[in-house]
Short mmCIF file of C-alpha atoms in Angstrom, two decimals:
data_model
loop_
_atom_site.label_atom_id
_atom_site.label_comp_id
_atom_site.label_asym_id
_atom_site.label_seq_id
_atom_site.Cartn_x
_atom_site.Cartn_y
_atom_site.Cartn_z
CA MET A 1 133.93 100.08 84.54
CA ALA A 2 132.22 97.64 86.32
CA LEU A 3 128.51 98.41 87.20
CA LYS A 4 128.12 100.48 83.76
CA LYS A 5 128.76 96.04 82.63
CA TYR A 6 126.59 94.62 84.99
CA ALA A 7 124.21 97.30 83.92
CA GLY A 8 124.18 97.01 80.42
CA TYR A 9 120.67 98.77 79.14
CA ALA A 10 119.70 99.51 82.13
CA TRP A 11 123.07 102.57 82.18
CA ASN A 12 120.55 105.13 80.91
CA LEU A 13 119.20 108.28 82.94
CA ILE A 14 116.26 107.01 82.89
CA SER A 15 116.69 103.81 84.23
CA LEU A 16 119.02 105.20 86.72
CA VAL A 17 116.08 107.92 87.80
CA GLY A 18 114.48 104.28 88.39
CA MET A 19 116.97 103.19 90.18
CA ILE A 20 116.75 106.08 92.05
CA LEU A 21 113.14 106.29 93.09
CA ALA A 22 112.99 102.83 93.67
CA VAL A 23 115.71 102.39 95.80
CA THR A 24 114.63 105.34 98.15
CA ALA A 25 110.93 104.45 97.95
CA THR A 26 112.37 101.25 99.75
CA GLY A 27 114.46 102.42 102.08
CA LEU A 28 111.09 105.65 103.29
CA ILE A 29 108.70 103.17 103.34
CA ILE A 30 110.50 100.28 105.79
CA GLY A 31 111.39 103.28 107.19
CA PHE A 32 108.17 104.58 107.96
CA LEU A 33 106.64 101.08 109.02
CA SER A 34 109.07 100.55 111.00
CA TYR A 35 108.57 103.98 113.05
CA GLU A 36 105.20 103.54 113.37
CA GLY A 37 105.56 99.93 114.31
CA ILE A 38 107.46 101.13 117.43
CA THR A 39 105.66 103.85 118.26
CA GLY A 40 102.36 102.58 117.59
CA VAL A 41 101.40 106.27 116.43
CA GLU A 42 99.28 106.75 113.62
CA LYS A 43 99.33 110.36 111.48
CA PRO A 44 96.95 110.84 108.39
CA TYR A 45 99.44 112.79 106.50
CA LEU A 46 101.89 109.62 107.50
CA GLY A 47 99.94 106.76 106.45
CA LEU A 48 99.12 108.75 103.47
CA MET A 49 103.41 108.69 102.08
CA THR A 50 103.62 105.26 103.42
CA TYR A 51 100.77 104.00 101.72
CA PHE A 52 100.07 105.82 99.04
CA LEU A 53 103.30 107.57 97.46
CA PHE A 54 106.31 105.79 97.78
CA PRO A 55 104.68 102.07 96.66
CA GLY A 56 103.27 104.82 93.94
CA MET A 57 107.77 105.76 93.19
CA LEU A 58 108.34 102.67 93.74
CA ILE A 59 106.46 100.54 91.26
CA VAL A 60 107.23 104.33 89.29
CA GLY A 61 110.61 103.63 89.34
CA LEU A 62 110.11 100.48 88.91
CA ILE A 63 108.94 100.62 84.99
CA LEU A 64 110.76 103.46 84.20
CA VAL A 65 114.20 100.94 84.12
CA PRO A 66 113.05 98.24 81.97
CA LEU A 67 111.72 101.28 79.76
CA GLY A 68 115.12 103.18 79.79
CA ALA A 69 116.56 99.80 78.91
CA TYR A 70 114.44 98.72 76.32
CA LEU A 71 114.95 102.89 74.99
CA VAL A 72 118.39 101.86 74.64
CA ARG A 73 118.74 98.49 72.90
CA GLU A 74 115.83 99.80 70.50
CA LYS A 75 118.01 102.76 69.65
CA ARG A 76 121.30 100.37 69.01
CA ARG A 77 119.49 97.85 67.01
CA LYS A 78 118.95 100.54 64.81
CA HIS A 79 123.06 99.92 63.82
CA PRO A 80 123.04 96.32 62.12
CA GLU A 81 126.53 96.84 62.73
CA ALA A 82 126.15 96.40 66.33
CA GLN A 83 124.07 92.65 65.19
CA ILE A 84 121.63 92.50 68.32
CA ASN A 85 118.22 89.54 67.94
CA PRO A 86 114.94 91.33 68.06
CA PHE A 87 114.02 89.62 71.71
CA PRO A 88 116.86 89.20 74.03
CA LYS A 89 118.68 85.91 74.34
CA VAL A 90 118.80 83.84 77.96
CA ASP A 91 121.26 81.82 78.68
CA PHE A 92 122.05 80.67 82.42
CA ASN A 93 125.84 79.25 81.35
CA GLU A 94 126.65 83.05 80.66
CA PRO A 95 127.30 84.16 85.03
CA HIS A 96 126.44 87.60 83.62
CA LYS A 97 123.33 86.45 82.91
CA ARG A 98 122.76 84.14 86.04
CA HIS A 99 123.20 86.49 88.67
CA MET A 100 120.81 89.31 86.24
CA PHE A 101 117.80 86.82 86.59
CA LEU A 102 119.42 85.50 90.33
CA PHE A 103 119.20 89.85 91.30
CA PHE A 104 115.75 89.88 89.42
CA VAL A 105 114.02 87.54 91.45
CA VAL A 106 115.22 88.35 94.32
CA ALA A 107 114.15 91.85 94.30
CA SER A 108 110.79 90.68 92.16
CA ILE A 109 109.94 89.09 95.77
CA GLY A 110 111.02 91.72 97.53
CA PHE A 111 109.05 94.49 95.45
CA VAL A 112 106.07 91.53 95.96
CA LEU A 113 106.35 91.92 99.66
CA ILE A 114 106.74 95.65 99.95
CA VAL A 115 104.15 96.60 97.47
CA SER A 116 101.88 93.59 99.11
CA VAL A 117 102.53 95.28 102.83
CA ALA A 118 102.48 98.62 102.28
CA SER A 119 98.75 97.63 100.05
CA LEU A 120 97.40 96.13 103.12
CA LYS A 121 98.57 98.52 105.21
CA GLY A 122 96.94 100.83 103.47
CA TYR A 123 93.59 99.31 103.32
CA GLU A 124 93.85 99.42 107.13
CA PHE A 125 94.89 102.92 107.39
CA THR A 126 91.79 103.55 104.50
CA GLU A 127 89.64 102.03 107.16
CA SER A 128 90.81 104.69 109.99
CA THR A 129 89.48 107.06 112.32
CA THR A 130 92.58 109.13 111.56
CA PHE A 131 92.37 108.68 107.37
CA CYS A 132 88.40 109.19 108.21
CA GLY A 133 88.04 112.13 110.62
CA GLU A 134 91.25 113.75 109.89
CA LEU A 135 93.25 113.85 106.54
CA CYS A 136 91.02 116.28 105.09
CA HIS A 137 90.72 118.01 108.53
CA VAL A 138 89.40 121.86 107.95
CA VAL A 139 86.59 119.56 106.40
CA MET A 140 85.89 117.23 108.61
CA GLU A 141 87.51 118.59 112.44
CA PRO A 142 83.87 119.38 113.82
CA GLU A 143 82.70 115.37 112.99
CA HIS A 144 85.77 114.29 113.69
CA VAL A 145 85.57 116.25 117.00
CA ALA A 146 81.96 115.48 118.10
CA TRP A 147 82.64 112.20 117.60
CA SER A 148 85.75 111.20 119.60
CA ASN A 149 83.80 113.55 122.28
CA SER A 150 80.97 110.87 122.04
CA PRO A 151 79.09 107.63 122.84
CA HIS A 152 80.29 105.80 120.10
CA ALA A 153 84.10 106.63 120.43
CA LYS A 154 85.45 103.60 120.21
CA VAL A 155 83.75 102.85 117.66
CA LYS A 156 85.39 103.44 113.66
CA CYS A 157 83.89 105.06 110.98
CA VAL A 158 83.44 102.35 108.95
CA GLU A 159 81.16 100.45 110.94
CA CYS A 160 78.78 102.26 110.18
CA HIS A 161 79.25 103.96 107.61
CA VAL A 162 80.98 101.21 105.26
CA GLY A 163 80.18 98.17 106.84
CA PRO A 164 81.48 94.49 105.70
CA GLY A 165 80.43 93.67 102.16
CA ALA A 166 82.95 94.63 99.11
CA ALA A 167 79.30 96.54 97.76
CA TRP A 168 79.25 98.44 99.76
CA TYR A 169 82.99 99.34 100.69
CA VAL A 170 83.06 99.75 96.32
CA LYS A 171 80.42 102.49 96.76
CA ALA A 172 82.11 104.04 99.55
CA LYS A 173 85.25 104.72 97.61
CA ILE A 174 83.58 105.86 94.64
CA SER A 175 82.40 108.65 97.04
CA GLY A 176 85.19 109.05 98.48
CA MET A 177 86.85 110.22 95.36
CA ARG A 178 84.42 112.75 94.66
CA GLN A 179 84.77 114.21 98.06
CA LEU A 180 88.40 114.12 97.68
CA TYR A 181 88.22 115.94 94.17
CA ALA A 182 85.79 117.84 96.68
CA VAL A 183 88.68 118.79 98.43
CA LEU A 184 91.49 119.29 96.59
CA PHE A 185 89.72 122.00 94.84
CA LYS A 186 87.48 123.80 97.05
CA THR A 187 84.87 122.65 96.05
CA TYR A 188 82.78 121.31 99.05
CA PRO A 189 80.39 122.85 101.00
CA GLU A 190 81.11 125.04 103.84
CA THR A 191 78.62 123.23 105.87
CA ILE A 192 78.37 119.95 105.06
CA GLY A 193 75.38 118.71 104.26
CA THR A 194 72.96 116.39 106.32
CA PRO A 195 71.33 112.74 105.86
CA ILE A 196 74.09 111.27 104.27
CA ASP A 197 72.09 110.16 100.90
CA ASN A 198 72.60 106.32 101.05
CA LEU A 199 74.09 105.37 104.11
CA ARG A 200 74.09 102.29 105.02
CA PRO A 201 70.63 100.76 106.77
CA ALA A 202 70.49 100.78 110.42
CA ARG A 203 69.43 97.15 110.69
CA ASP A 204 72.57 96.81 109.38
CA THR A 205 75.15 98.81 111.15
CA CYS A 206 73.17 99.42 114.69
CA GLU A 207 71.30 96.17 115.28
CA HIS A 208 74.84 94.71 114.54
CA CYS A 209 75.22 95.92 118.92
CA HIS A 210 71.25 97.56 119.85
CA TRP A 211 69.31 94.17 119.37
CA PRO A 212 65.58 95.38 118.92
CA GLU A 213 63.95 91.99 120.35
CA LYS A 214 65.88 92.78 123.93
CA PHE A 215 64.53 96.31 124.36
CA TYR A 216 64.39 96.20 128.37
CA ALA A 217 61.16 98.22 129.09
CA GLY A 218 62.30 101.05 130.99
CA ARG A 219 65.13 103.22 131.64
CA GLN A 220 65.73 105.35 135.07
CA LYS A 221 67.46 108.32 133.96
CA VAL A 222 68.23 111.64 135.93
CA PHE A 223 69.08 115.22 134.57
CA TYR A 224 70.44 117.14 136.03
CA HIS A 225 70.22 121.49 135.22
CA TYR A 226 71.38 124.28 137.16
CA ALA A 227 69.33 127.55 136.90
CA PRO A 228 71.18 130.42 134.99
CA ASN A 229 71.09 133.13 138.27
CA GLU A 230 73.04 134.40 140.79
CA GLU A 231 73.73 130.84 142.65
CA ASN A 232 73.99 128.08 139.94
CA SER A 233 70.25 126.85 141.42
CA PRO A 234 70.45 123.08 140.87
CA ARG A 235 67.59 121.76 139.51
CA GLU A 236 66.99 117.84 138.52
CA ILE A 237 64.62 115.44 137.28
CA ASN A 238 64.17 111.90 137.37
CA MET A 239 62.43 110.44 135.29
CA LEU A 240 61.31 106.86 134.40
CA ILE A 241 62.11 106.57 130.18
CA ASN A 242 59.93 104.06 128.72
CA ILE A 243 61.65 102.80 126.34
CA GLY A 244 59.93 99.31 125.31
CA GLY A 245 56.91 100.47 127.62
CA THR A 246 55.20 100.19 130.67
CA PRO A 247 53.20 96.67 130.42
CA LYS A 248 49.85 96.46 131.44
CA SER A 249 49.57 99.98 131.15
CA GLU A 250 48.29 102.78 128.82
CA HIS A 251 51.27 102.81 127.10
CA ALA A 252 52.35 98.88 126.95
CA LYS A 253 54.05 100.12 123.43
CA GLY A 254 56.63 102.33 123.97
CA ILE A 255 59.50 104.59 122.34
CA HIS A 256 60.71 100.88 119.97
CA TRP A 257 57.98 101.00 118.77
CA HIS A 258 58.94 102.27 116.09
CA ILE A 259 60.99 100.27 115.09
CA GLY A 260 58.67 97.30 115.90
CA GLN A 261 56.00 98.31 113.53
CA GLU A 262 56.65 99.40 110.18
CA VAL A 263 55.95 103.18 110.31
CA THR A 264 56.21 104.81 107.24
CA TYR A 265 56.52 108.92 105.95
CA ILE A 266 56.71 111.71 104.27
CA ALA A 267 59.03 114.46 104.48
CA THR A 268 58.94 117.72 102.75
CA ASP A 269 62.76 119.04 103.73
CA LYS A 270 65.92 116.76 103.41
CA GLN A 271 66.42 117.11 107.49
CA ARG A 272 63.12 115.10 107.47
CA MET A 273 61.84 117.92 110.40
CA ASN A 274 58.34 118.34 108.46
CA ILE A 275 56.26 115.58 108.34
CA PRO A 276 52.93 115.69 106.40
CA TYR A 277 52.26 112.18 106.41
CA ILE A 278 52.57 108.53 107.85
CA ALA A 279 51.20 105.60 107.66
CA VAL A 280 51.67 102.82 109.65
CA LYS A 281 51.34 99.34 109.08
CA GLU A 282 48.86 96.98 111.11
CA LYS A 283 49.22 93.46 112.78
CA ASP A 284 46.44 93.06 110.23
CA GLY A 285 48.30 94.01 107.30
CA ARG A 286 46.25 97.14 107.27
CA ILE A 287 47.62 100.60 106.77
CA THR A 288 46.34 103.30 108.92
CA GLU A 289 47.60 107.11 107.45
CA TYR A 290 48.01 110.18 109.00
CA MET A 291 48.13 112.95 107.63
CA ASP A 292 48.50 116.86 109.14
CA THR A 293 45.81 118.38 109.87
CA GLU A 294 47.33 122.32 108.84
CA LYS A 295 49.55 121.11 106.04
CA PRO A 296 47.69 118.39 104.77
CA LEU A 297 49.00 116.30 101.07
CA SER A 298 46.79 115.45 98.76
CA LYS A 299 46.66 111.70 97.63
CA ASP A 300 48.35 113.35 94.26
CA GLU A 301 51.35 114.67 96.57
CA VAL A 302 51.51 111.27 98.59
CA ALA A 303 51.25 109.32 95.93
CA LYS A 304 54.83 110.69 94.29
CA SER A 305 56.23 111.86 96.78
CA GLN A 306 59.81 109.70 97.95
CA LYS A 307 58.25 107.60 101.44
CA ARG A 308 60.90 106.44 103.70
CA ILE A 309 60.88 103.51 105.95
CA MET A 310 61.08 104.49 109.96
CA ASP A 311 64.29 103.37 111.18
CA CYS A 312 66.68 103.83 114.42
CA LEU A 313 68.42 106.94 112.59
CA ASP A 314 65.48 109.11 112.33
CA CYS A 315 65.42 109.52 116.45
CA HIS A 316 69.10 108.72 116.94
CA ASN A 317 69.40 111.05 113.78
CA ARG A 318 73.28 111.89 115.96
CA PRO A 319 74.09 109.48 117.49
CA ALA A 320 78.15 109.71 116.79
CA HIS A 321 77.93 113.05 116.01
CA ILE A 322 76.51 114.90 119.20
CA TYR A 323 76.93 118.73 119.16
CA ARG A 324 76.06 119.46 122.71
CA ALA A 325 74.25 123.20 123.42
CA PRO A 326 76.36 125.35 125.59
CA GLY A 327 73.59 125.00 128.43
CA ILE A 328 74.17 121.43 129.21
CA GLU A 329 77.84 121.58 128.64
CA MET A 330 77.70 123.42 131.50
CA ASP A 331 75.13 121.68 133.58
CA GLU A 332 77.33 118.59 132.61
CA ALA A 333 80.15 120.76 133.99
CA PHE A 334 78.52 121.66 136.83
CA ALA A 335 77.34 117.74 137.49
CA ALA A 336 80.75 116.48 137.48
CA ARG A 337 82.15 119.37 139.83
CA ARG A 338 84.85 120.43 136.50
CA ILE A 339 84.24 124.20 137.29
CA ASP A 340 83.01 125.99 141.10
CA GLY A 341 78.79 126.22 141.16
CA ASN A 342 79.97 128.66 143.31
CA LEU A 343 80.99 131.35 141.39
CA PRO A 344 77.96 133.90 140.59
CA TYR A 345 75.93 134.33 137.19
CA LEU A 346 78.85 131.52 136.03
CA LYS A 347 75.96 129.78 133.79
CA LYS A 348 74.59 132.62 132.49
CA VAL A 349 77.40 134.89 132.24
CA ALA A 350 79.28 131.20 130.11
CA VAL A 351 76.92 131.02 127.96
CA GLU A 352 76.32 134.48 126.68
CA ILE A 353 79.84 134.70 125.75
CA LEU A 354 79.80 130.98 123.92
CA THR A 355 76.59 131.91 122.10
CA ARG A 356 78.60 134.83 120.20
CA PRO A 357 79.14 134.54 116.57
CA TYR A 358 82.64 134.65 116.10
CA ALA A 359 84.96 134.21 113.09
CA LYS A 360 87.81 132.50 114.01
CA LYS A 361 88.83 129.77 117.55
CA GLU A 362 91.03 132.32 118.40
CA GLU A 363 88.73 134.56 118.72
CA ALA A 364 86.65 133.18 120.98
CA LYS A 365 88.83 131.73 123.36
CA ALA A 366 91.08 134.80 123.49
CA THR A 367 87.28 136.55 124.61
CA ILE A 368 86.52 133.69 127.11
CA ALA A 369 89.63 135.10 128.79
CA LYS A 370 89.45 138.01 128.76
CA GLU A 371 85.86 138.70 129.15
CA LEU A 372 85.27 135.79 132.42
CA PRO A 373 87.61 137.13 134.89
CA GLU A 374 86.49 140.97 133.98
CA TYR A 375 83.08 140.02 134.60
CA TYR A 376 84.25 139.45 138.27
CA ALA A 377 86.42 141.27 138.44
CA LYS A 378 83.54 144.57 138.06
CA ASN A 379 80.96 143.26 139.54
CA TYR A 380 82.40 140.73 142.15
CA PRO A 381 85.93 141.96 143.34
CA ALA A 382 86.42 140.10 146.37
CA VAL A 383 85.17 136.77 144.17
CA ALA A 384 87.43 137.42 141.74
CA LYS A 385 90.22 138.37 144.66
CA SER A 386 89.30 134.56 146.80
CA LYS A 387 88.90 132.45 143.77
CA GLN A 388 91.16 133.29 141.37
CA LYS A 389 92.03 129.84 140.71
CA GLU A 390 88.68 128.64 140.51
CA ILE A 391 87.62 131.50 137.34
CA GLU A 392 91.25 130.31 135.48
CA HIS A 393 89.99 126.74 136.09
CA ALA A 394 86.08 128.10 134.84
CA VAL A 395 87.23 130.19 131.56
CA VAL A 396 90.00 126.68 130.50
CA VAL A 397 86.59 124.69 130.99
CA VAL A 398 84.48 127.08 128.93
CA GLN A 399 87.06 127.42 126.44
CA ASP A 400 86.56 123.63 125.65
CA ILE A 401 82.93 123.74 125.69
CA TYR A 402 83.45 125.94 122.67
CA ASN A 403 86.14 123.77 120.88
CA ARG A 404 84.06 120.80 120.67
CA ASN A 405 81.33 122.18 120.11
CA PHE A 406 81.54 125.36 118.11
CA PHE A 407 83.69 125.33 114.17
CA PRO A 408 83.54 128.61 112.50
CA SER A 409 85.85 127.78 109.43
CA MET A 410 83.09 125.05 108.16
CA LYS A 411 79.83 127.63 109.36
CA VAL A 412 78.70 124.75 111.99
CA SER A 413 77.67 125.27 115.43
CA TRP A 414 76.35 123.14 118.37
CA ASN A 415 72.58 123.89 116.78
CA THR A 416 73.32 123.58 113.28
CA TYR A 417 72.61 119.32 112.59
CA PRO A 418 69.17 119.39 114.33
CA ASN A 419 69.36 116.62 117.27
CA HIS A 420 66.14 114.08 117.24
CA ILE A 421 66.66 112.94 120.44
CA GLY A 422 63.92 114.93 122.40
CA HIS A 423 62.57 117.77 122.16
CA PHE A 424 64.13 120.81 124.39
CA TYR A 425 66.33 122.16 121.47
CA THR A 426 64.64 121.00 118.88
CA PRO A 427 60.70 119.60 117.29
CA GLY A 428 61.89 115.96 118.07
CA CYS A 429 59.13 113.67 118.92
CA PHE A 430 57.04 116.51 118.21
CA ARG A 431 57.65 116.59 114.82
CA CYS A 432 54.86 113.43 114.79
CA HIS A 433 53.70 113.52 118.14
CA ASP A 434 52.48 117.01 117.89
CA GLY A 435 48.41 116.62 118.12
CA LYS A 436 47.37 117.69 115.00
CA HIS A 437 48.45 114.21 113.07
CA LYS A 438 44.55 112.95 112.41
CA THR A 439 43.52 109.95 110.43
CA ALA A 440 40.20 110.30 108.09
CA ALA A 441 38.32 108.83 111.11
CA GLY A 442 40.00 111.24 113.65
CA LYS A 443 42.26 109.24 115.20
CA VAL A 444 44.79 111.00 116.89
CA ILE A 445 49.31 110.94 117.62
CA SER A 446 49.19 111.58 120.52
CA LYS A 447 51.35 114.67 121.91
CA ASP A 448 50.97 112.88 125.57
CA CYS A 449 54.92 113.63 128.09
CA ASN A 450 53.59 110.09 129.82
CA MET A 451 53.59 107.87 126.60
CA CYS A 452 57.11 108.01 126.89
CA HIS A 453 58.57 108.70 130.27
CA THR A 454 56.68 109.67 133.51
CA VAL A 455 57.93 111.91 136.03
CA LEU A 456 59.09 110.26 139.40
CA SER A 457 60.51 113.11 141.30
CA GLN A 458 61.83 116.86 140.99
CA LYS A 459 64.00 119.53 142.55
CA GLN A 460 63.68 122.99 140.94
CA GLU A 461 64.20 126.17 142.79
CA ASN A 462 60.40 127.16 142.48
CA ILE A 463 59.56 123.27 144.16
CA PRO A 464 58.90 123.34 148.00
CA ALA A 465 61.18 120.98 149.10
CA GLY A 466 59.45 117.33 150.63
CA THR A 467 56.98 117.79 147.73
CA GLN A 468 56.20 114.92 145.64
CA VAL A 469 55.51 115.91 141.78
CA LYS A 470 53.91 113.71 139.11
CA GLU A 471 54.11 116.49 136.23
CA PHE A 472 56.92 118.04 134.76
CA VAL A 473 57.81 121.66 136.51
CA HIS A 474 58.28 124.80 134.72
CA PRO A 475 60.99 126.69 136.89
CA VAL A 476 58.24 129.20 135.29
CA ASP A 477 54.58 129.05 135.51
CA ILE A 478 53.80 129.78 131.41
CA GLY A 479 49.85 127.86 132.03
CA ASP A 480 48.63 125.99 129.48
CA GLU A 481 51.50 126.62 126.96
CA LEU A 482 53.60 124.17 128.51
CA PHE A 483 51.24 121.82 127.36
CA LYS A 484 50.27 123.75 123.82
CA ALA A 485 53.95 125.09 122.60
CA ASN A 486 56.94 122.73 121.52
CA CYS A 487 59.97 123.19 123.42
CA SER A 488 62.01 124.09 121.05
CA ASP A 489 59.70 126.73 120.70
CA CYS A 490 61.61 129.04 123.07
CA HIS A 491 64.65 127.16 123.93
CA ALA A 492 66.54 126.69 120.60
CA ALA A 493 67.54 129.51 119.71
CA GLY A 494 70.08 130.72 122.31
CA GLY A 495 71.16 127.16 124.05
CA GLU A 496 70.03 129.04 126.92
CA ASP A 497 67.34 128.34 129.58
CA VAL A 498 66.15 131.04 129.23
CA PRO A 499 62.94 130.15 130.95
CA GLY A 500 63.28 130.46 135.10
CA GLY A 501 66.58 132.57 134.79
CA GLU A 502 67.29 135.44 136.42
CA GLN A 503 68.30 138.88 135.23
CA HIS A 504 71.12 140.27 136.78
CA ALA A 505 70.49 143.90 137.39
CA LYS A 506 74.76 144.41 136.97
CA HIS A 507 75.40 142.23 133.97
#
């Protein structure tokens, strides 16, 4: 048989299996690479097979071929009559050996090319958002969905979590091996903990795009809200945000003073919510220490505690993985006219349904689809008939809000991870700016709202039309509590505008 003669020692089961594996893997790699190149589709499990599984098959197959041939040759050498030399003789004058050598050279070049392409594409695949967010889809679904709806949705995960340089790449991949083990054996926590330990410094990531020296003085921003009442009454707050400070004023420093100055602090919890100690390095090198008067640390505790230098992520701690409160989501949907604001109590009812606990997403979607139309059929039958399409569309929008902000499989909801920007649903700024951090000389970290923003105008149902306000007006008169309490003391729990919400007798 010509093939058997040509194969020589390689004509054995082990080598033949190796040949089949190598040829099959080569065909699959070429086919799948071609498919991805033609369609432009990048799928996590397709990439896993193309860049890792199939190249592995190819390498194993190519190892089995010479291994099988070696075992057969050694077995035959044990018989003296075979007269087989200890090492193969290479004589290019023999056509068989010359052809085998040429085949080996061509096959080696093909192997190097295929494995090189697969390795480069494999490296590129491990740096992709598909690999980071979709491969371990159950574990990473909350963060991937939040990222895809964030202002940084076009920034790859690795640009913040890994960045350039071999050292950080190696650290990330070692960490990735632990995570892979946790996923395979289901030892990962039910809810991924934050902040991430040993995250690349913000100055190496954020500041590649955001240049602190060029921050402008202020930014005008209009906040649109809607009351949880029958009319879904629009509310509007027009503010000047003092990002870089207001020049020649008592608040010339501005919000981003914190990263222009060396500020060190001690947090007593992992999420950095409780900050009893703050130290500021002044321009002349002096250190000014502020201590929480209600929960002070001793000198020994300060000396032993881990201190962190404040950077961007101490306030912008959810720059690319943002979960929004149901009330905020509904406000944005009204403002963008994605839902009809003329549906009575739509915000109040939708937020109430959204914030209930559900075991699975399917249960939540089914409840929204059932109860929202039922509410109008029962309480507003005329609206239910005249605005049937608007109600059906509202169901879709509310379901989408749930899909983006609630993930029962990982026990993640909109308020699982505190967002330190602002102070409405979490203490945020008030972790330090609470009026309770003082120096030994009595200097206090101010809680004055005008340090960070100035109200330019405000429209609300309890503000007469045409009235020019100079300070924030709460929807309900709560007296001095407006300045004493934190916003999050009331608003953190339900993700809705509880104060100012009209009670609906029918509901």
